[in-house]
């Protein structure tokens, strides 16, 4: 998940700028949403870099542009060059031509009189006869840097040599039904699935793509969106493949935390991890030395030693979640401190996040880079992560994170498991680690798990072709869909040592073969190469 873990990053806010595009809005109500809500004075609207920093492609298919422009509800078509892949060793890029467009969506699908808003979409075209993958985005297109040219496509797009339609989730990024405000009246799973249905229907009818099969997929919350879409619109796709999608039915659901510190997730490594954590939590002198080392390297002004000590304790805990989610054990097991190790070893371990220097690199690229690095170089790479830990996105603090709002309204949240170290913590430390109050937002009422429970019960009756994929190492596998809720055409596959991603290239041959045979069985043909 971009996911259901704590992610800290700095984003610069700027004034809104708009560039000209390949088409203008037409005059019907749905095509032209009309005036958008004015941003609140206290919530300065940052720059939409999708428009200001992404050049229009020069080599594109005018027929695709014309076909998009002909769709009712589509405006602002913009061909652009998308970075498809980057090789860290040769420092070379491969690119794709992609087509950005706005789609006029109803603010409230239950009441068209509420008007419309612009939803951001991106299409890449492999061919009329190729299948089409719908990426059910659960967030903004590119939350970290807000750059359109650096958005990524699901792995299945390459596997199937497919067209790809990506739809930004309402209320995220620049798909804002109520503008840049703190209103969340129409932020719901059902409303977003209706958005997806309308875009997919329009693209299918346009004839741009769609002669082949359709498949929707996504990872983490994106995968949850895939699954919910199957529940609300079971006939839209030929197949639904959610990766790493957890389903919580409580605001403080313990399933994920319990799974994280279990032998099912950690295997033989469990006792070493617990010993390292307990050694640190029980040694205030070691924690103080870690703080001093931190201050000697980084600017920590504005925070007291006690604040830094408790924050590092939390980072140690949260980053364990990050490591388990995104990095295979064998890549970071050597960094786990042993009982008796010094502050330097613990600080470097805290810094050992999954993506430390190249935020856009794939997990496989990151692993290759670490494999070729010396011990000294490897430790240096890890230090780059801390600066992001000490900052918080300005927009998130001002506007609230729509992800947080959605979890508090209907998706539920996970609860940290600190039972195995609780005897070593003060009440204040326990409170900081478990963040009481984190699951409460002013004005937001949780539905008591009604949305997720309705989905689970609906899946039991579903005829959809669904292939749920989870990683054995991923903590979020604790929230996997239970077997008793699987429909007749649904299955769950657990990837051995799998992490929180859709990196099919890292699966073993039998795991890949199982997915490919399933896809073949429902009519998806793999490319000859």
Short mmCIF file of C-alpha atoms in Angstrom, two decimals:
data_model
loop_
_atom_site.label_atom_id
_atom_site.label_comp_id
_atom_site.label_asym_id
_atom_site.label_seq_id
_atom_site.Cartn_x
_atom_site.Cartn_y
_atom_site.Cartn_z
CA UNK A 1 0.00 0.00 0.00
CA UNK A 2 1.22 3.13 -0.56
CA UNK A 3 -0.26 2.14 1.73
CA UNK A 4 -1.75 1.33 4.94
CA UNK A 5 1.51 2.11 6.64
CA UNK A 6 2.84 5.43 7.82
CA UNK A 7 4.46 7.24 4.93
CA UNK A 8 6.15 10.58 5.50
CA UNK A 9 7.21 12.88 2.67
CA UNK A 10 7.64 16.57 2.01
CA UNK A 11 5.61 18.22 -0.76
CA UNK A 12 5.98 21.82 -1.87
CA UNK A 13 2.79 23.84 -2.27
CA UNK A 14 2.51 26.25 -5.18
CA UNK A 15 -0.18 28.21 -6.98
CA UNK A 16 -2.50 26.48 -9.39
CA UNK A 17 -1.57 26.72 -13.05
CA UNK A 18 -3.29 25.23 -16.08
CA UNK A 19 -1.92 24.60 -19.56
CA UNK A 20 -3.80 24.36 -22.81
CA UNK A 21 -4.79 20.89 -23.99
CA UNK A 22 -5.79 19.10 -27.17
CA UNK A 23 -9.51 19.73 -26.73
CA UNK A 24 -11.99 22.05 -25.08
CA UNK A 25 -15.05 21.04 -23.09
CA UNK A 26 -18.32 20.77 -24.97
CA UNK A 27 -21.45 22.50 -23.75
CA UNK A 28 -23.64 19.70 -22.37
CA UNK A 29 -23.96 19.49 -18.59
CA UNK A 30 -21.99 16.28 -18.20
CA UNK A 31 -19.23 17.32 -20.59
CA UNK A 32 -18.67 20.63 -18.83
CA UNK A 33 -18.93 20.40 -15.05
CA UNK A 34 -18.92 24.18 -14.84
CA UNK A 35 -17.39 26.17 -12.01
CA UNK A 36 -15.50 24.09 -9.50
CA UNK A 37 -15.85 24.88 -5.77
CA UNK A 38 -13.50 27.62 -4.67
CA UNK A 39 -10.71 26.42 -2.35
CA UNK A 40 -11.04 27.50 1.24
CA UNK A 41 -8.80 30.40 2.15
CA UNK A 42 -7.07 28.35 4.86
CA UNK A 43 -6.26 25.56 2.43
CA UNK A 44 -3.88 26.89 -0.25
CA UNK A 45 -4.12 24.78 -3.35
CA UNK A 46 -0.76 23.41 -4.56
CA UNK A 47 0.40 23.35 -8.14
CA UNK A 48 -0.94 20.63 -10.40
CA UNK A 49 2.37 19.45 -11.84
CA UNK A 50 0.51 17.07 -14.13
CA UNK A 51 -0.06 20.15 -16.26
CA UNK A 52 2.87 22.40 -15.52
CA UNK A 53 5.79 19.97 -15.80
CA UNK A 54 4.76 17.29 -18.27
CA UNK A 55 5.43 18.09 -21.92
CA UNK A 56 2.95 17.07 -24.58
CA UNK A 57 4.19 14.10 -26.60
CA UNK A 58 5.21 14.80 -30.18
CA UNK A 59 4.84 11.21 -31.42
CA UNK A 60 1.30 10.09 -30.76
CA UNK A 61 -1.68 8.61 -32.57
CA UNK A 62 -4.06 11.35 -33.62
CA UNK A 63 -6.78 8.74 -34.12
CA UNK A 64 -6.66 7.95 -30.40
CA UNK A 65 -6.88 11.63 -29.55
CA UNK A 66 -9.83 12.11 -31.90
CA UNK A 67 -11.64 9.08 -30.52
CA UNK A 68 -11.19 10.25 -26.95
CA UNK A 69 -12.38 13.75 -27.82
CA UNK A 70 -15.52 12.25 -29.35
CA UNK A 71 -16.55 10.61 -26.06
CA UNK A 72 -19.27 12.43 -24.17
CA UNK A 73 -17.79 13.63 -20.91
CA UNK A 74 -14.16 13.71 -22.05
CA UNK A 75 -12.12 16.90 -22.20
CA UNK A 76 -8.52 18.12 -21.92
CA UNK A 77 -6.96 15.25 -23.88
CA UNK A 78 -3.18 15.44 -23.56
CA UNK A 79 -0.73 12.92 -25.06
CA UNK A 80 2.42 12.67 -22.95
CA UNK A 81 5.52 10.53 -22.61
CA UNK A 82 5.33 8.20 -19.63
CA UNK A 83 8.47 6.67 -18.17
CA UNK A 84 7.82 2.96 -18.57
CA UNK A 85 10.99 1.63 -16.96
CA UNK A 86 14.39 2.82 -15.74
CA UNK A 87 17.50 0.65 -15.54
CA UNK A 88 19.64 1.84 -12.64
CA UNK A 89 22.75 0.22 -14.00
CA UNK A 90 22.67 1.54 -17.57
CA UNK A 91 20.76 4.67 -16.53
CA UNK A 92 18.52 4.27 -19.56
CA UNK A 93 14.77 4.76 -19.80
CA UNK A 94 12.07 3.10 -21.83
CA UNK A 95 8.96 5.13 -22.55
CA UNK A 96 5.34 4.82 -23.55
CA UNK A 97 3.02 7.30 -25.16
CA UNK A 98 0.06 7.80 -22.87
CA UNK A 99 -3.10 9.87 -23.15
CA UNK A 100 -4.32 11.95 -20.24
CA UNK A 101 -7.94 13.08 -20.21
CA UNK A 102 -10.55 14.47 -17.87
CA UNK A 103 -13.82 12.60 -17.55
CA UNK A 104 -16.85 14.46 -16.25
CA UNK A 105 -18.20 12.41 -13.38
CA UNK A 106 -21.33 12.96 -11.33
CA UNK A 107 -20.48 14.31 -7.90
CA UNK A 108 -23.29 12.18 -6.49
CA UNK A 109 -24.35 9.20 -8.58
CA UNK A 110 -27.60 9.11 -6.61
CA UNK A 111 -28.48 12.72 -7.44
CA UNK A 112 -27.35 14.11 -10.83
CA UNK A 113 -28.60 17.56 -9.85
CA UNK A 114 -25.52 17.93 -7.64
CA UNK A 115 -23.47 18.47 -10.83
CA UNK A 116 -20.20 17.03 -12.07
CA UNK A 117 -16.48 17.15 -11.42
CA UNK A 118 -13.38 16.34 -13.44
CA UNK A 119 -11.80 12.92 -12.81
CA UNK A 120 -8.27 12.34 -14.09
CA UNK A 121 -7.70 9.33 -16.34
CA UNK A 122 -4.79 7.94 -18.35
CA UNK A 123 -4.91 5.49 -21.26
CA UNK A 124 -2.10 3.59 -22.98
CA UNK A 125 -2.87 1.70 -26.18
CA UNK A 126 -1.22 -1.59 -27.16
CA UNK A 127 -3.71 -2.54 -29.84
CA UNK A 128 -7.37 -3.12 -30.64
CA UNK A 129 -7.06 -6.88 -30.35
CA UNK A 130 -5.15 -6.83 -27.07
CA UNK A 131 -6.84 -7.17 -23.69
CA UNK A 132 -7.38 -4.07 -21.59
CA UNK A 133 -6.31 -3.77 -17.96
CA UNK A 134 -8.24 -1.38 -15.73
CA UNK A 135 -5.98 -0.14 -12.93
CA UNK A 136 -8.38 0.54 -10.07
CA UNK A 137 -6.35 3.28 -8.40
CA UNK A 138 -7.17 3.74 -4.71
CA UNK A 139 -5.22 6.97 -4.32
CA UNK A 140 -3.88 9.85 -6.35
CA UNK A 141 -2.04 8.90 -9.52
CA UNK A 142 1.30 9.82 -8.01
CA UNK A 143 1.02 10.96 -4.42
CA UNK A 144 4.73 11.33 -3.67
CA UNK A 145 5.74 13.78 -6.41
CA UNK A 146 2.46 14.55 -8.20
CA UNK A 147 4.07 13.95 -11.60
CA UNK A 148 1.95 12.52 -14.38
CA UNK A 149 4.91 11.17 -16.37
CA UNK A 150 6.08 8.98 -13.47
CA UNK A 151 2.88 7.06 -12.79
CA UNK A 152 3.28 3.30 -13.06
CA UNK A 153 1.16 0.59 -14.63
CA UNK A 154 0.26 -2.77 -13.08
CA UNK A 155 2.59 -5.66 -13.87
CA UNK A 156 -0.21 -7.50 -15.67
CA UNK A 157 -0.15 -4.82 -18.39
CA UNK A 158 3.27 -6.07 -19.51
CA UNK A 159 2.41 -9.72 -18.90
CA UNK A 160 -0.63 -9.50 -21.16
CA UNK A 161 0.79 -6.90 -23.57
CA UNK A 162 -2.38 -5.02 -22.77
CA UNK A 163 -3.95 -1.63 -23.13
CA UNK A 164 -4.23 0.10 -19.78
CA UNK A 165 -6.89 2.45 -18.42
CA UNK A 166 -6.06 4.18 -15.13
CA UNK A 167 -8.63 6.15 -13.15
CA UNK A 168 -7.68 8.35 -10.22
CA UNK A 169 -9.76 7.77 -7.09
CA UNK A 170 -12.27 10.50 -6.30
CA UNK A 171 -11.12 13.03 -3.68
CA UNK A 172 -7.46 12.12 -4.27
CA UNK A 173 -4.93 14.04 -6.33
CA UNK A 174 -6.85 16.38 -8.63
CA UNK A 175 -10.08 14.41 -8.91
CA UNK A 176 -11.96 16.59 -6.44
CA UNK A 177 -15.79 16.44 -6.31
CA UNK A 178 -15.91 19.23 -3.73
CA UNK A 179 -12.73 21.08 -4.56
CA UNK A 180 -9.74 21.56 -2.28
CA UNK A 181 -11.79 21.53 0.93
CA UNK A 182 -12.34 19.41 4.01
CA UNK A 183 -15.74 18.19 2.83
CA UNK A 184 -16.13 14.44 2.25
CA UNK A 185 -19.83 14.11 1.51
CA UNK A 186 -19.41 11.83 -1.52
CA UNK A 187 -16.26 9.91 -0.61
CA UNK A 188 -17.32 6.27 -0.59
CA UNK A 189 -16.48 2.91 -2.10
CA UNK A 190 -19.81 2.78 -3.92
CA UNK A 191 -19.44 6.24 -5.48
CA UNK A 192 -15.94 5.42 -6.75
CA UNK A 193 -17.10 2.12 -8.24
CA UNK A 194 -19.82 4.02 -10.07
CA UNK A 195 -17.09 6.34 -11.40
CA UNK A 196 -15.18 3.33 -12.71
CA UNK A 197 -18.27 1.86 -14.32
CA UNK A 198 -19.03 5.07 -16.20
CA UNK A 199 -15.47 5.51 -17.49
CA UNK A 200 -15.17 1.86 -18.54
CA UNK A 201 -18.55 1.94 -20.29
CA UNK A 202 -17.57 5.07 -22.21
CA UNK A 203 -14.19 3.68 -23.29
CA UNK A 204 -15.72 0.37 -24.36
CA UNK A 205 -18.33 2.14 -26.47
CA UNK A 206 -15.73 4.43 -28.05
CA UNK A 207 -14.01 1.61 -29.93
CA UNK A 208 -10.51 2.87 -29.03
CA UNK A 209 -9.74 -0.37 -27.21
CA UNK A 210 -11.91 -3.22 -26.09
CA UNK A 211 -12.00 -5.95 -28.74
CA UNK A 212 -10.06 -8.11 -26.31
CA UNK A 213 -10.88 -9.24 -22.79
CA UNK A 214 -11.03 -6.81 -19.87
CA UNK A 215 -9.34 -7.32 -16.50
CA UNK A 216 -9.16 -5.06 -13.48
CA UNK A 217 -6.34 -5.16 -10.97
CA UNK A 218 -4.56 -3.19 -8.28
CA UNK A 219 -2.32 -3.59 -5.26
CA UNK A 220 -3.23 -2.89 -1.63
CA UNK A 221 -5.98 -0.26 -1.44
CA UNK A 222 -5.98 -0.31 -5.24
CA UNK A 223 -6.66 -4.05 -4.92
CA UNK A 224 -9.45 -3.37 -2.47
CA UNK A 225 -10.97 -1.07 -5.09
CA UNK A 226 -10.69 -3.92 -7.62
CA UNK A 227 -12.57 -6.25 -5.29
CA UNK A 228 -15.27 -3.72 -4.42
CA UNK A 229 -15.72 -2.98 -8.12
CA UNK A 230 -16.36 -6.68 -8.72
CA UNK A 231 -19.02 -6.60 -6.02
CA UNK A 232 -20.86 -3.56 -7.37
CA UNK A 233 -20.31 -4.20 -11.11
CA UNK A 234 -19.72 -7.95 -11.59
CA UNK A 235 -20.33 -7.84 -15.33
CA UNK A 236 -17.96 -5.02 -16.24
CA UNK A 237 -14.83 -7.19 -16.38
CA UNK A 238 -13.95 -10.69 -17.53
CA UNK A 239 -11.58 -11.08 -14.58
CA UNK A 240 -10.67 -9.30 -11.34
CA UNK A 241 -7.17 -9.78 -9.86
CA UNK A 242 -6.68 -7.94 -6.54
CA UNK A 243 -3.19 -8.08 -5.05
CA UNK A 244 -2.58 -7.76 -1.29
CA UNK A 245 -6.08 -6.45 -0.54
CA UNK A 246 -6.94 -6.46 3.19
CA UNK A 247 -10.50 -6.29 4.43
CA UNK A 248 -10.95 -4.90 7.94
CA UNK A 249 -14.28 -4.90 9.71
CA UNK A 250 -13.24 -2.79 12.72
CA UNK A 251 -11.56 0.56 13.34
CA UNK A 252 -8.91 -1.27 15.35
CA UNK A 253 -8.94 -4.66 13.65
CA UNK A 254 -6.22 -6.88 15.18
CA UNK A 255 -5.87 -9.36 12.29
CA UNK A 256 -2.97 -7.60 10.54
CA UNK A 257 -0.95 -6.91 13.69
CA UNK A 258 -1.45 -10.48 14.91
CA UNK A 259 -0.30 -11.92 11.59
CA UNK A 260 2.77 -9.67 11.39
CA UNK A 261 4.36 -11.18 14.49
CA UNK A 262 3.52 -14.79 13.78
CA UNK A 263 5.54 -17.70 12.45
CA UNK A 264 3.25 -17.70 9.39
CA UNK A 265 4.72 -14.33 8.41
CA UNK A 266 8.21 -14.46 9.92
CA UNK A 267 9.05 -18.14 10.02
CA UNK A 268 12.34 -18.97 11.72
CA UNK A 269 13.23 -15.26 11.93
CA UNK A 270 10.59 -14.45 14.53
CA UNK A 271 12.68 -14.96 17.66
CA UNK A 272 15.64 -12.92 16.36
CA UNK A 273 13.34 -9.99 15.60
CA UNK A 274 11.67 -10.14 18.97
CA UNK A 275 15.00 -10.36 20.79
CA UNK A 276 16.34 -7.30 18.95
CA UNK A 277 13.23 -5.27 19.71
CA UNK A 278 13.08 -6.26 23.33
CA UNK A 279 16.75 -5.43 23.80
CA UNK A 280 16.18 -1.92 22.46
CA UNK A 281 12.91 -1.27 24.29
CA UNK A 282 14.39 -2.31 27.63
CA UNK A 283 17.55 -0.20 27.37
CA UNK A 284 16.97 3.55 27.86
CA UNK A 285 20.70 4.22 27.67
CA UNK A 286 20.89 2.59 24.26
CA UNK A 287 17.92 4.68 23.13
CA UNK A 288 19.59 7.87 24.40
CA UNK A 289 22.79 7.03 22.51
CA UNK A 290 20.77 6.46 19.35
CA UNK A 291 19.21 9.90 19.76
CA UNK A 292 22.64 11.52 20.17
CA UNK A 293 23.90 9.80 17.03
CA UNK A 294 20.78 10.95 15.20
CA UNK A 295 21.37 14.56 16.27
CA UNK A 296 25.00 14.41 15.19
CA UNK A 297 23.98 13.54 11.63
CA UNK A 298 20.67 15.33 11.07
CA UNK A 299 19.07 18.64 11.94
CA UNK A 300 16.60 17.72 14.65
CA UNK A 301 15.96 21.23 15.93
CA UNK A 302 12.52 21.83 17.36
CA UNK A 303 12.29 18.42 19.00
CA UNK A 304 13.39 17.48 22.50
CA UNK A 305 15.55 14.44 23.21
CA UNK A 306 12.54 12.75 24.77
CA UNK A 307 10.41 13.39 21.68
CA UNK A 308 13.15 12.01 19.44
CA UNK A 309 13.62 8.96 21.67
CA UNK A 310 9.94 8.03 21.54
CA UNK A 311 9.71 8.79 17.82
CA UNK A 312 12.68 6.54 17.09
CA UNK A 313 10.99 3.82 19.10
CA UNK A 314 7.93 4.19 16.92
CA UNK A 315 9.99 4.32 13.72
CA UNK A 316 11.68 1.10 14.74
CA UNK A 317 8.27 -0.50 15.07
CA UNK A 318 6.68 1.04 11.99
CA UNK A 319 9.67 0.43 9.76
CA UNK A 320 9.54 -3.23 10.64
CA UNK A 321 6.11 -3.12 9.02
CA UNK A 322 7.60 -1.37 5.97
CA UNK A 323 10.43 -3.87 5.63
CA UNK A 324 8.14 -6.87 5.92
CA UNK A 325 5.75 -5.31 3.42
CA UNK A 326 8.19 -4.42 0.67
CA UNK A 327 11.52 -6.23 1.06
CA UNK A 328 12.23 -9.96 1.09
CA UNK A 329 13.69 -11.23 4.34
CA UNK A 330 16.99 -12.27 2.85
CA UNK A 331 17.67 -8.66 1.82
CA UNK A 332 17.50 -7.16 5.29
CA UNK A 333 17.89 -10.01 7.78
CA UNK A 334 21.65 -9.25 8.12
CA UNK A 335 20.76 -5.71 9.27
CA UNK A 336 18.66 -6.89 12.21
CA UNK A 337 20.68 -6.02 15.34
CA UNK A 338 21.78 -8.68 17.75
CA UNK A 339 21.39 -8.35 21.49
CA UNK A 340 24.33 -6.25 22.65
CA UNK A 341 24.81 -4.28 19.41
CA UNK A 342 25.51 -0.56 19.68
CA UNK A 343 23.36 2.45 18.83
CA UNK A 344 24.86 2.74 15.36
CA UNK A 345 23.59 -0.68 14.35
CA UNK A 346 20.10 0.14 15.58
CA UNK A 347 20.01 3.53 13.87
CA UNK A 348 21.09 2.01 10.56
CA UNK A 349 18.45 -0.66 10.93
CA UNK A 350 15.77 1.98 11.51
CA UNK A 351 16.93 3.68 8.30
CA UNK A 352 16.72 0.46 6.29
CA UNK A 353 13.47 1.23 4.54
CA UNK A 354 12.51 -0.32 1.23
CA UNK A 355 13.12 2.74 -0.94
CA UNK A 356 15.75 5.10 0.31
CA UNK A 357 17.46 6.85 -2.58
CA UNK A 358 15.52 6.28 -5.78
CA UNK A 359 11.82 6.83 -5.05
CA UNK A 360 10.72 5.69 -8.50
CA UNK A 361 12.77 2.53 -8.77
CA UNK A 362 11.09 -0.84 -8.73
CA UNK A 363 11.58 -3.20 -5.83
CA UNK A 364 13.62 -5.49 -8.05
CA UNK A 365 15.91 -2.61 -9.05
CA UNK A 366 16.38 -1.73 -5.40
CA UNK A 367 17.29 -5.29 -4.51
CA UNK A 368 19.79 -5.49 -7.36
CA UNK A 369 21.40 -2.27 -6.24
CA UNK A 370 21.80 -3.52 -2.69
CA UNK A 371 23.18 -6.83 -3.90
CA UNK A 372 26.02 -5.04 -5.68
CA UNK A 373 26.79 -2.58 -2.86
CA UNK A 374 29.52 -2.99 -0.29
CA UNK A 375 28.57 -3.04 3.37
CA UNK A 376 29.68 0.59 3.74
CA UNK A 377 27.78 1.69 0.64
CA UNK A 378 24.72 -0.23 1.77
CA UNK A 379 24.63 1.52 5.11
CA UNK A 380 25.06 4.91 3.42
CA UNK A 381 22.08 4.23 1.19
CA UNK A 382 19.92 3.65 4.22
CA UNK A 383 20.57 7.03 5.82
CA UNK A 384 18.71 8.89 3.08
CA UNK A 385 15.41 7.75 4.53
CA UNK A 386 15.48 9.71 7.77
CA UNK A 387 14.82 13.13 6.37
CA UNK A 388 11.41 12.01 5.19
CA UNK A 389 10.68 10.59 8.63
CA UNK A 390 11.22 13.99 10.24
CA UNK A 391 8.82 15.86 7.95
CA UNK A 392 5.09 15.67 7.25
CA UNK A 393 3.24 16.65 4.09
CA UNK A 394 1.86 20.16 4.44
CA UNK A 395 -1.24 19.36 2.40
CA UNK A 396 -2.05 16.34 4.54
CA UNK A 397 -1.98 18.43 7.69
CA UNK A 398 -4.12 21.14 6.16
CA UNK A 399 -6.70 19.19 4.19
CA UNK A 400 -6.70 15.82 5.96
CA UNK A 401 -5.68 12.76 4.02
CA UNK A 402 -8.68 11.36 2.11
CA UNK A 403 -7.29 7.88 2.78
CA UNK A 404 -7.54 8.47 6.53
CA UNK A 405 -11.08 9.76 6.08
CA UNK A 406 -12.10 6.72 4.06
CA UNK A 407 -10.71 4.26 6.60
CA UNK A 408 -12.58 6.07 9.36
CA UNK A 409 -15.81 6.11 7.35
CA UNK A 410 -16.02 2.57 5.96
CA UNK A 411 -12.76 0.71 5.32
CA UNK A 412 -11.61 0.20 8.91
CA UNK A 413 -8.03 0.19 10.22
CA UNK A 414 -5.51 -2.17 11.70
CA UNK A 415 -4.18 -2.22 15.25
CA UNK A 416 -0.52 -2.67 16.15
CA UNK A 417 0.32 -5.78 18.17
CA UNK A 418 2.61 -4.77 21.04
CA UNK A 419 1.66 -7.58 23.39
CA UNK A 420 5.06 -9.27 23.03
CA UNK A 421 6.94 -6.13 24.15
CA UNK A 422 4.31 -4.38 26.29
CA UNK A 423 5.94 -5.39 29.59
CA UNK A 424 8.98 -3.25 28.67
CA UNK A 425 7.09 -0.09 27.76
CA UNK A 426 5.74 2.78 29.81
CA UNK A 427 2.10 3.74 29.46
CA UNK A 428 3.16 6.82 27.45
CA UNK A 429 5.22 4.67 25.07
CA UNK A 430 2.35 2.24 24.59
CA UNK A 431 0.06 5.16 23.84
CA UNK A 432 2.49 6.54 21.26
CA UNK A 433 2.98 3.19 19.56
CA UNK A 434 -0.71 2.36 19.32
CA UNK A 435 -1.83 5.93 18.61
CA UNK A 436 -5.12 6.01 20.48
CA UNK A 437 -7.27 8.60 18.81
CA UNK A 438 -5.72 7.84 15.42
CA UNK A 439 -8.97 6.18 14.42
CA UNK A 440 -11.06 9.23 15.27
CA UNK A 441 -11.55 12.22 12.96
CA UNK A 442 -13.81 15.18 13.72
CA UNK A 443 -17.10 14.92 11.88
CA UNK A 444 -16.38 11.45 10.46
CA UNK A 445 -18.67 8.60 11.52
CA UNK A 446 -17.55 4.98 11.06
CA UNK A 447 -20.20 2.69 9.55
CA UNK A 448 -19.37 -0.13 11.95
CA UNK A 449 -17.92 -2.34 9.22
CA UNK A 450 -21.16 -2.39 7.25
CA UNK A 451 -19.53 -1.67 3.86
CA UNK A 452 -16.83 -4.32 4.15
CA UNK A 453 -19.18 -6.94 5.65
CA UNK A 454 -21.66 -6.40 2.82
CA UNK A 455 -18.85 -6.93 0.33
CA UNK A 456 -17.68 -10.13 2.05
CA UNK A 457 -21.18 -11.58 2.17
CA UNK A 458 -21.73 -10.57 -1.44
CA UNK A 459 -18.59 -12.40 -2.53
CA UNK A 460 -20.04 -15.70 -1.33
CA UNK A 461 -22.76 -15.38 -3.97
CA UNK A 462 -20.50 -13.91 -6.67
CA UNK A 463 -19.99 -15.59 -10.03
CA UNK A 464 -17.04 -13.30 -10.87
CA UNK A 465 -13.71 -14.71 -11.99
CA UNK A 466 -11.56 -13.48 -9.10
CA UNK A 467 -7.95 -14.30 -8.25
CA UNK A 468 -6.90 -12.86 -4.87
CA UNK A 469 -3.11 -12.76 -4.47
CA UNK A 470 -1.28 -12.33 -1.14
CA UNK A 471 2.34 -12.58 -0.02
CA UNK A 472 3.23 -14.88 2.86
CA UNK A 473 5.65 -12.28 4.28
CA UNK A 474 3.30 -9.31 3.88
CA UNK A 475 1.66 -8.24 7.18
CA UNK A 476 -1.49 -7.24 5.30
CA UNK A 477 -2.06 -10.89 4.44
CA UNK A 478 -3.51 -11.06 7.94
CA UNK A 479 -6.48 -9.20 6.46
CA UNK A 480 -6.93 -11.51 3.46
CA UNK A 481 -10.41 -12.51 2.38
CA UNK A 482 -11.41 -15.60 4.38
CA UNK A 483 -12.00 -18.80 2.42
CA UNK A 484 -15.62 -19.00 3.55
CA UNK A 485 -16.39 -15.82 1.58
CA UNK A 486 -14.99 -17.00 -1.74
CA UNK A 487 -17.43 -17.39 -4.60
CA UNK A 488 -17.52 -20.39 -6.88
CA UNK A 489 -15.16 -18.79 -9.43
CA UNK A 490 -12.87 -17.15 -6.87
CA UNK A 491 -9.61 -18.37 -5.43
CA UNK A 492 -6.83 -17.18 -3.13
CA UNK A 493 -3.17 -17.74 -3.90
CA UNK A 494 -0.43 -17.13 -1.32
CA UNK A 495 2.98 -16.30 -2.81
CA UNK A 496 5.87 -17.89 -0.92
CA UNK A 497 7.98 -15.11 0.65
CA UNK A 498 5.81 -12.67 -1.30
CA UNK A 499 5.69 -9.00 -0.36
CA UNK A 500 3.15 -6.18 -0.73
CA UNK A 501 3.29 -5.78 -4.51
CA UNK A 502 2.38 -7.38 -7.83
CA UNK A 503 5.96 -8.31 -8.77
CA UNK A 504 5.11 -11.41 -10.75
CA UNK A 505 8.72 -11.55 -11.99
CA UNK A 506 9.80 -12.46 -8.44
CA UNK A 507 7.41 -15.41 -8.13
CA UNK A 508 8.63 -18.94 -8.64
CA UNK A 509 7.70 -20.80 -11.82
CA UNK A 510 4.80 -22.73 -10.29
CA UNK A 511 3.26 -19.53 -8.89
CA UNK A 512 3.47 -17.78 -12.26
CA UNK A 513 2.15 -20.86 -14.03
CA UNK A 514 -0.88 -21.06 -11.73
CA UNK A 515 -1.90 -17.47 -12.55
CA UNK A 516 -1.23 -17.82 -16.27
CA UNK A 517 -3.20 -21.06 -16.52
CA UNK A 518 -6.11 -19.43 -14.73
CA UNK A 519 -6.02 -16.48 -17.14
CA UNK A 520 -5.80 -18.80 -20.12
CA UNK A 521 -8.76 -20.75 -18.81
CA UNK A 522 -11.01 -17.68 -19.02
CA UNK A 523 -9.79 -16.58 -22.43
CA UNK A 524 -6.73 -14.40 -21.85
CA UNK A 525 -3.93 -15.35 -24.23
CA UNK A 526 -0.32 -14.62 -23.35
CA UNK A 527 1.92 -12.91 -25.93
CA UNK A 528 4.04 -15.30 -27.97
CA UNK A 529 7.26 -13.88 -26.51
#
